[in-house]
């Protein structure tokens, strides 16, 4: 009598081969638009002299007197290194962890990392903030917010952390500016996303932090009612309301509270 | 190809499309066989294999040798693609992939004939189909572990890398999965074993 292991091994069939399919797929992959568009691959085709010229031009730009005093950026190489670390940490996550992270971010985290990698202006943004204080210490440019009185504000919070975050910043194809907060003490794990766009702002906080996983969602427009998806209706949104001017606290019961500088209060799920 | 050669090839493939082609030649037959073993369907396995390599190509820059072997990384992508398919997310077919790449399928009739021939060949593998019929009654995690261990002949350590589990967890999955399979084969009436058992055994990690 064969053991169950032997039965399975004996059942291991000679799987049918598909040489035509393989050849077609191979050609498609190696000639794909994505492949051709990748800077990693196109750089290989540059002549060494051209590469040297580009390097000189890049250095000239970086050290130009008008650029050396720029307070917000550091060389792209450092940003790519941070991004590579973030990608490596992301790779080590389980399916369940990635699913939760994607839910917190509201987007596919892998796509964000790929988008950042492919962005031509990826750099490190000098924003000094912790995960917990990210909402209150970050200022958005005024012209990207409530320009016509409308506001769409989404905020998700997952736990709390005192770690200082590193921020990668890049511009999306639609002109939106993305700031991705990664946690150096957690292998640069993606932890926080800010997205600025002319007609919409979304702020997402999430990631590999311990603690409760409450989510507050605020959607509305200035002058309208502010509603909390996982909590009570809190009141009217003032015309000049700026959600950055306030602070978020988490009490001993794990309930999240928000207080604006003008005294407006709200609370989310526990 | 030994590990050192593979490492060199992976490093080259991040800059050289031809090196990626060489990796494709080594791993496509293995990934396709795994997906056929795992799904029992040639056409589906073919689509999932296409998507696996498309994803691998686009995300190769994220790959680092230190964290996981290239082989395990590919199997992990293939496993994730399969799970996503069964959760309802459709995969790319070769035809769609080629359209997106502005690349025409030169002889679709030949590809169809090849597929029919492969499906006919698989339908003659009675022992495999009998085991598969019982295997697919098990929760997904057990199917993954048993297929990788006994049909793909992977070591426990590599299965742990592919599934993102600890080696002890993989051993538990194999032990309990085989027990369930043994019972199912002794009592061939199909009885659906619900996923909730695996959920209790392996609670999802807390973020």
XYZ file of C-alpha atoms in Angstrom:
477
model
C 0.000 0.000 0.000
C 1.462 3.351 -1.080
C 1.615 6.253 1.329
C -0.280 9.421 0.489
C 3.003 11.176 -0.282
C 3.948 8.417 -2.740
C 0.551 8.578 -4.398
C 0.905 12.315 -4.986
C 4.454 11.982 -6.303
C 3.378 9.180 -8.644
C 0.568 11.360 -9.910
C 3.074 14.048 -10.879
C 2.403 14.123 -14.572
C 4.620 15.157 -17.416
C 2.969 18.525 -17.841
C 2.239 19.429 -21.443
C 4.654 21.879 -22.947
C 3.581 24.954 -24.930
C 6.608 25.985 -27.019
C 4.665 28.262 -29.381
C 3.002 30.074 -26.513
C 6.348 30.410 -24.773
C 7.993 31.884 -27.854
C 5.149 34.365 -28.377
C 5.152 35.418 -24.747
C 8.908 35.840 -24.766
C 8.783 38.103 -27.801
C 5.904 40.094 -26.321
C 7.701 40.627 -23.020
C 10.998 41.654 -24.527
C 9.359 44.068 -26.958
C 6.750 45.452 -24.556
C 6.232 49.181 -24.359
C 6.809 49.027 -20.623
C 10.115 47.353 -21.144
C 11.230 49.846 -23.746
C 10.110 52.794 -21.628
C 12.067 51.811 -18.559
C 14.925 54.164 -17.806
C 16.913 51.239 -16.456
C 16.906 49.641 -19.869
C 17.170 52.688 -22.069
C 20.172 53.967 -20.144
C 22.056 50.869 -21.250
C 21.739 51.977 -24.841
C 23.336 55.354 -24.239
C 26.891 55.716 -25.410
C 29.346 56.276 -22.564
C 30.185 59.731 -23.870
C 26.495 60.704 -23.867
C 26.123 59.397 -20.337
C 29.135 61.442 -19.267
C 27.660 64.549 -20.871
C 24.369 63.994 -19.040
C 26.245 63.532 -15.779
C 28.103 66.821 -16.287
C 24.859 68.609 -17.123
C 23.202 67.105 -14.054
C 26.023 68.173 -11.771
C 26.046 71.648 -13.291
C 22.346 71.955 -12.560
C 22.661 70.586 -9.048
C 25.419 73.026 -8.126
C 24.008 76.033 -9.953
C 23.813 78.957 -7.536
C 20.034 79.166 -7.984
C 19.610 75.554 -6.982
C 22.090 74.974 -4.195
C 19.957 76.816 -1.674
C 16.855 74.746 -2.324
C 15.724 73.563 1.094
C 13.383 70.783 0.073
C 15.370 68.367 -2.038
C 18.381 66.113 -1.813
C 19.996 64.228 -4.708
C 17.750 61.723 -6.472
C 20.209 58.906 -5.776
C 19.312 59.041 -2.080
C 15.634 58.981 -2.876
C 16.115 55.944 -5.100
C 17.985 54.210 -2.297
C 15.183 54.906 0.179
C 12.638 53.746 -2.399
C 14.586 50.543 -3.033
C 14.591 49.842 0.705
C 10.867 50.526 0.905
C 10.286 48.175 -2.025
C 12.383 45.473 -0.378
C 10.388 45.730 2.839
C 7.166 45.736 0.847
C 8.288 42.544 -0.912
C 8.642 40.784 2.415
C 5.037 41.433 3.421
C 2.525 38.629 3.361
C -0.597 38.766 1.188
C -2.669 39.606 4.262
C -0.358 42.481 5.242
C -0.365 43.895 1.723
C -4.158 43.662 1.581
C -4.478 45.640 4.838
C -1.915 48.219 3.703
C -3.733 48.684 0.397
C -7.004 49.078 2.251
C -5.492 51.749 4.495
C -3.925 53.606 1.597
C -6.963 53.212 -0.635
C -4.638 52.411 -3.537
C -2.387 49.570 -4.608
C 0.834 50.158 -2.660
C 2.872 48.336 -5.298
C 1.580 50.779 -7.892
C 2.622 53.716 -5.708
C 6.144 52.328 -5.410
C 6.336 51.672 -9.141
C 4.937 55.129 -9.879
C 7.570 56.670 -7.611
C 10.282 54.652 -9.283
C 9.225 55.815 -12.721
C 8.757 59.457 -11.757
C 11.335 61.746 -13.291
C 11.379 64.123 -10.318
C 11.547 61.710 -7.394
C 13.355 63.275 -4.471
C 13.437 63.314 -0.709
C 11.231 65.971 0.836
C 12.528 67.465 4.053
C 9.468 67.130 6.211
C 10.167 66.537 9.879
C 7.267 64.612 11.301
C 6.326 61.435 13.077
C 3.562 59.151 11.960
C 1.392 60.344 14.818
C 1.932 64.019 14.156
C 1.958 63.821 10.393
C -1.425 65.432 10.051
C -0.634 68.486 12.119
C 2.914 69.231 11.030
C 2.412 69.053 7.315
C 1.256 72.134 5.453
C -0.321 72.032 2.053
C 0.137 74.880 -0.401
C -2.935 77.100 -0.106
C -3.726 77.078 -3.796
C -4.253 73.335 -3.780
C -6.957 73.480 -1.195
C -10.406 75.043 -0.966
C -9.710 77.258 -3.974
C -13.395 77.430 -4.859
C -14.794 76.624 -1.462
C -14.993 72.929 -2.161
C -13.150 70.332 -0.229
C -12.789 66.623 -0.405
C -10.788 65.327 2.467
C -10.115 61.718 3.213
C -8.088 60.614 6.177
C -7.335 57.138 7.379
C -5.464 56.424 10.565
C -3.894 53.196 11.649
C -2.323 53.131 15.076
C 0.309 55.505 16.252
C 4.054 55.762 16.088
C 6.696 58.109 17.380
C 9.155 57.244 14.633
C 10.358 60.048 12.402
C 9.326 59.384 8.837
C 11.256 59.973 5.647
C 9.235 61.464 2.801
C 9.614 60.671 -0.864
C 8.011 63.222 -3.158
C 7.162 63.029 -6.829
C 4.752 64.477 -9.357
C 2.133 62.279 -10.979
C 1.202 62.473 -14.644
C -1.968 64.418 -13.747
C 0.057 67.066 -11.917
C -0.753 65.856 -8.425
C 2.086 65.874 -5.954
C 2.510 62.720 -3.907
C 4.409 62.556 -0.661
C 4.994 59.015 0.528
C 6.070 58.690 4.147
C 8.258 55.678 4.892
C 9.421 54.560 8.304
C 13.238 54.149 8.564
C 12.877 52.153 11.788
C 10.662 49.625 10.020
C 12.823 49.055 6.974
C 11.363 52.129 5.243
C 7.948 50.519 5.238
C 5.311 52.681 3.507
C 3.388 54.385 6.308
C 1.730 57.552 5.112
C 0.600 59.167 1.882
C -0.241 62.775 1.142
C -1.653 63.609 -2.270
C -2.124 67.211 -3.391
C -4.145 67.988 -6.464
C -5.796 71.200 -7.666
C -9.340 70.071 -6.889
C -8.913 67.351 -4.333
C -6.806 66.512 -1.353
C -6.474 63.142 0.210
C -4.409 62.170 3.161
C -3.943 58.588 4.057
C -2.163 57.297 7.089
C -1.538 53.635 7.506
C 1.143 51.065 7.461
C 3.159 48.809 9.630
C 2.358 50.273 12.995
C 1.148 48.630 16.136
C -2.042 49.606 17.838
C -5.649 49.929 16.879
C -6.745 50.017 13.292
C -9.505 52.570 13.463
C -10.324 54.538 10.403
C -11.758 58.009 10.269
C -13.168 59.143 6.962
C -14.179 62.744 6.535
C -15.905 63.668 3.323
C -17.666 66.875 2.598
C -17.318 70.412 1.430
C -16.921 73.692 3.239
C -20.244 74.839 4.608
C -21.698 71.341 4.428
C -22.042 68.693 7.050
C -18.971 66.786 8.036
C -19.618 63.095 8.374
C -17.449 60.452 9.893
C -17.735 57.104 8.218
C -17.003 55.159 11.378
C -18.219 57.650 13.913
C -20.792 60.299 14.776
C -21.808 63.227 12.603
C -19.841 66.124 13.998
C -21.287 69.328 12.618
C -20.873 71.930 9.947
C -17.603 72.409 8.148
C -16.551 76.066 8.384
C -15.897 77.926 5.147
C -12.270 78.505 6.024
C -11.843 75.071 7.509
C -8.366 73.683 7.204
C -8.010 70.192 8.600
C -4.260 70.681 8.947
C -4.827 73.201 11.739
C -5.623 70.870 14.558
C -4.487 67.740 16.228
C -5.419 64.114 16.449
C -5.281 62.152 19.644
C -5.935 58.537 20.515
C -7.326 57.906 23.996
C -6.733 54.987 26.331
C -9.691 53.132 24.854
C -8.210 53.342 21.399
C -10.766 55.940 20.271
C -9.513 58.611 17.914
C -10.376 62.284 18.462
C -9.728 65.284 16.328
C -9.699 68.892 17.459
C -9.223 71.835 15.117
C -7.600 75.047 16.252
C -10.975 76.794 16.054
C -12.359 74.408 18.634
C -14.208 72.111 16.320
C -14.109 68.507 17.523
C -14.739 65.166 15.989
C -14.261 61.531 16.734
C -13.868 58.297 14.877
C -14.321 54.645 15.533
C -12.791 52.875 18.507
C 22.486 26.996 -13.492
C 23.961 27.319 -10.000
C 22.944 29.992 -7.505
C 25.919 32.220 -8.283
C 25.187 32.138 -12.010
C 21.542 32.860 -11.362
C 22.414 35.784 -9.099
C 24.614 37.229 -11.832
C 21.861 36.755 -14.406
C 19.286 38.469 -12.185
C 21.605 41.417 -11.677
C 22.166 41.654 -15.430
C 18.445 41.342 -16.158
C 17.814 44.555 -14.252
C 19.745 46.369 -16.979
C 19.632 44.010 -19.915
C 16.419 42.706 -21.540
C 18.295 39.789 -23.096
C 19.325 38.612 -19.639
C 15.679 38.701 -18.637
C 14.992 36.545 -21.681
C 17.514 34.004 -20.415
C 15.790 33.861 -17.034
C 12.467 33.474 -18.812
C 13.819 30.462 -20.748
C 14.877 28.761 -17.515
C 11.784 29.471 -15.449
C 8.814 29.613 -17.782
C 8.494 25.795 -18.131
C 8.702 25.421 -14.343
C 6.155 28.129 -13.569
C 3.792 26.846 -16.249
C 4.042 23.296 -14.859
C 3.380 24.592 -11.327
C 0.313 26.496 -12.467
C -1.004 23.485 -14.409
C -0.491 21.282 -11.362
C -2.137 23.846 -9.151
C -5.131 24.772 -11.348
C -5.592 21.619 -13.426
C -6.337 23.815 -16.464
C -3.858 24.429 -19.246
C -5.470 27.581 -20.683
C -5.759 29.203 -17.254
C -2.203 28.223 -16.355
C -1.023 29.719 -19.634
C -2.721 33.060 -18.852
C -1.453 33.112 -15.283
C 2.085 32.318 -16.439
C 1.895 35.230 -18.893
C 0.789 37.560 -16.130
C 3.451 36.230 -13.775
C 6.288 37.063 -16.148
C 4.737 40.376 -17.131
C 4.636 41.357 -13.445
C 8.152 40.028 -12.884
C 9.471 42.132 -15.745
C 7.819 45.294 -14.488
C 8.810 44.770 -10.864
C 12.286 43.414 -11.379
C 13.766 46.652 -10.092
C 12.137 45.903 -6.723
C 13.787 42.532 -6.470
C 16.798 42.117 -4.271
C 18.679 38.912 -3.997
C 19.208 39.135 -0.263
C 15.592 38.915 0.796
C 14.364 36.020 -1.328
C 15.735 33.858 -4.129
C 14.674 34.741 -7.656
C 13.082 31.335 -8.067
C 11.002 31.751 -4.900
C 10.103 35.297 -5.956
C 8.697 34.045 -9.269
C 6.753 31.247 -7.588
C 5.411 33.794 -5.111
C 4.193 36.052 -7.918
C 2.615 33.053 -9.668
C 0.898 31.973 -6.439
C -0.406 35.504 -5.812
C -1.691 35.781 -9.377
C -3.505 32.490 -8.984
C -5.052 33.575 -5.689
C -6.145 36.875 -7.257
C -7.691 35.018 -10.162
C -9.701 32.801 -7.822
C -10.782 35.883 -5.887
C -12.240 37.263 -9.094
C -9.497 39.458 -10.497
C -8.957 38.475 -14.110
C -5.502 37.867 -15.465
C -4.105 39.134 -18.722
C -4.242 36.753 -21.635
C -1.321 36.508 -24.005
C -3.474 38.209 -26.619
C -4.173 41.200 -24.344
C -0.540 41.374 -23.356
C 0.496 41.537 -26.964
C -2.104 44.153 -27.810
C -0.790 46.287 -24.968
C 2.678 45.800 -26.389
C 1.605 46.629 -29.948
C 2.633 43.139 -30.899
C 0.499 40.896 -33.120
C -0.065 37.236 -32.491
C 1.341 35.863 -35.725
C -0.393 32.479 -35.900
C -3.358 32.317 -33.532
C -4.528 29.073 -35.131
C -1.268 27.358 -34.289
C -1.517 28.557 -30.696
C -5.058 27.213 -30.436
C -3.956 23.849 -31.830
C -1.095 23.720 -29.375
C -3.449 24.485 -26.502
C -5.936 21.811 -27.588
C -3.138 19.254 -27.828
C -1.894 20.168 -24.354
C -5.382 19.933 -22.867
C -5.882 16.537 -24.465
C -2.550 15.351 -23.060
C -3.496 16.543 -19.583
C -6.895 14.814 -19.768
C -5.076 11.494 -20.153
C -3.206 11.926 -16.861
C -5.779 10.018 -14.807
C -3.738 9.596 -11.621
C -2.978 13.303 -11.520
C -6.593 14.280 -12.164
C -7.807 11.931 -9.422
C -5.422 13.426 -6.857
C -6.191 16.956 -8.052
C -9.931 16.425 -7.665
C -9.409 15.698 -3.973
C -6.671 18.285 -3.512
C -8.881 21.104 -4.723
C -11.358 20.332 -1.946
C -8.773 21.473 0.605
C -8.328 25.082 1.753
C -6.045 27.114 -0.495
C -3.032 27.173 1.826
C -2.943 23.378 2.029
C -3.194 23.114 -1.757
C -0.281 25.542 -2.165
C 1.962 23.709 0.286
C 1.203 20.185 -0.944
C 1.585 21.112 -4.614
C 4.901 22.855 -4.022
C 6.281 20.020 -1.864
C 5.201 16.911 -3.736
C 4.456 18.003 -7.293
C 7.120 20.711 -7.679
C 9.489 18.912 -5.272
C 10.462 22.074 -3.401
C 12.322 22.032 -0.103
C 10.510 23.216 3.028
C 12.714 26.320 3.247
C 11.852 27.399 -0.282
C 8.137 26.764 0.234
C 8.371 28.984 3.309
C 9.950 31.718 1.155
C 7.322 31.368 -1.554
C 4.349 31.424 0.797
C 5.845 33.961 3.201
C 5.402 31.553 6.127
C 7.745 30.111 8.699
C 9.155 26.652 8.048
C 7.280 25.252 11.055
C 4.050 26.615 9.646
C 4.754 24.944 6.310
C 5.382 21.623 8.065
C 2.081 21.993 9.899
C 0.301 22.803 6.664
C 1.774 19.723 5.007
C 1.022 17.438 7.913
C -2.579 18.548 8.317
C -3.129 18.827 4.572
C -1.925 15.282 3.956
C -4.124 14.023 6.761
C -7.144 15.670 5.182
C -6.187 14.383 1.745
C -5.712 10.853 3.081
C -9.164 10.944 4.606
C -10.663 12.351 1.412
C -9.063 9.646 -0.734
C -10.271 6.899 1.606
C -13.778 8.363 1.521
C -13.980 9.774 -1.993
C -17.352 11.495 -1.516
C -16.519 15.153 -2.048
C -16.861 17.154 1.114
C -15.916 20.792 1.113
C -13.509 21.660 3.894
C -13.977 25.300 4.710
C -11.162 27.816 4.800
C -12.034 28.849 8.326
C -9.934 25.981 9.724
C -6.816 27.412 8.161
C -7.779 30.854 9.418
C -7.844 29.637 13.008
C -4.546 27.864 12.599
C -2.782 30.830 11.034
C -4.340 34.124 12.073
C -3.445 36.989 9.762
C -0.508 39.103 10.871
C -1.402 42.331 12.622
C -0.033 45.452 11.057
